[in-house]
Coordinates of C-alpha atoms in Angstrom, one line a residue:
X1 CA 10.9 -28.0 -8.0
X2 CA 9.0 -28.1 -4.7
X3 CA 7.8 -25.0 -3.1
X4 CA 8.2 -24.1 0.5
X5 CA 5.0 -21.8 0.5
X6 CA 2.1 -23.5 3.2
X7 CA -1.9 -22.5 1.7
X8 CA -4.0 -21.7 4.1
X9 CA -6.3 -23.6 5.5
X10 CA -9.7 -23.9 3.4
X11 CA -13.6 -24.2 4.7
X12 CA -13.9 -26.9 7.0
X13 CA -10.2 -27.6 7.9
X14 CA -8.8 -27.6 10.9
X15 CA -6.7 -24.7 11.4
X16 CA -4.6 -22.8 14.0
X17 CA -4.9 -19.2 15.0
X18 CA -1.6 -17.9 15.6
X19 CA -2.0 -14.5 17.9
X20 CA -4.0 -16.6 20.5
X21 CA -2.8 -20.1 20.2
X22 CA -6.4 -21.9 19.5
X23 CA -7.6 -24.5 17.2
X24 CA -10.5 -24.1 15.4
X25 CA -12.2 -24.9 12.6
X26 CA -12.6 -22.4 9.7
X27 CA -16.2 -21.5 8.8
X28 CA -15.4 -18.5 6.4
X29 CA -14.2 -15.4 5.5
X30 CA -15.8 -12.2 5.5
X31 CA -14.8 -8.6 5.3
X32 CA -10.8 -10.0 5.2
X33 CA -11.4 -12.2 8.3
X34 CA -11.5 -15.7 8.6
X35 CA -13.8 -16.9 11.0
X36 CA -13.0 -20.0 13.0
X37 CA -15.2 -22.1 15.6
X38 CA -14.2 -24.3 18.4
X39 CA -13.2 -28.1 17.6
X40 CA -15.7 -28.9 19.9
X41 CA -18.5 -26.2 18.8
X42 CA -19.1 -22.7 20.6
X43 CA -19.1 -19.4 19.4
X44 CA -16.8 -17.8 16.3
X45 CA -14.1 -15.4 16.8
X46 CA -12.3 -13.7 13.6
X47 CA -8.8 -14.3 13.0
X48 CA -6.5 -12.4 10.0
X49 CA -5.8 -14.4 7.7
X50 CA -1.9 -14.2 8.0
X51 CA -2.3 -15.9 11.9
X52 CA -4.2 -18.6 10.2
X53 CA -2.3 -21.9 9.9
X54 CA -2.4 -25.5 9.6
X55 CA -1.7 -26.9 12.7
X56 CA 1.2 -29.5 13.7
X57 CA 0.4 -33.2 13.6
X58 CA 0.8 -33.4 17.3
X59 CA -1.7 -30.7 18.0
X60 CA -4.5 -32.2 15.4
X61 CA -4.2 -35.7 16.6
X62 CA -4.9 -33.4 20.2
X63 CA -7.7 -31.5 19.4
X64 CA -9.2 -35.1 17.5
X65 CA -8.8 -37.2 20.5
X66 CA -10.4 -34.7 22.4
X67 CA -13.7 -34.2 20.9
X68 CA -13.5 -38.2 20.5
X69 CA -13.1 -38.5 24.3
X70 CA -16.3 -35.5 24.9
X71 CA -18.7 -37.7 22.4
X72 CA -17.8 -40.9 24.0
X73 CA -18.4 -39.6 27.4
X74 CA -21.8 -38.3 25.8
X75 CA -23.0 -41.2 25.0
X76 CA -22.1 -40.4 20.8

């Protein structure tokens, strides 16, 4: 039988915080808080874990092209 239940996003994955709407990639979890990063780098912010999510095709094939795009325009 196949469950409905979603795990959470693990180190390193892509993930979406839910009470602001970013993407980010999660770097850890400390004191009950996941901390996520930018796709394309910058500062963490801490998101519960309950608004952490994986995100929708759509919005990871976004989020990829886009730092594709920035490195190519760098020169990467």
């Amino acid at each position: 039988m196949a469950s409905n239940q979603q795990t959470r996003p693990g180190i390193g994955d892509l993930a979406k915080d839910t009470a602001n709407g970013k993407l980010g990639i999660v770097m850890g979890e400390i004191g009950g808080r996941v901390q996520m990063r930018p796709v394309g780098g910058g500062i963490e912010w801490d998101a519960m874990p309950d608004n952490v999510v994986s995100p929708k095709a759509r919005e990871e094939l976004s989020a990829r092209l886009a730092v594709r795009n920035a490195n190519t325009r760098a020169g990467l």
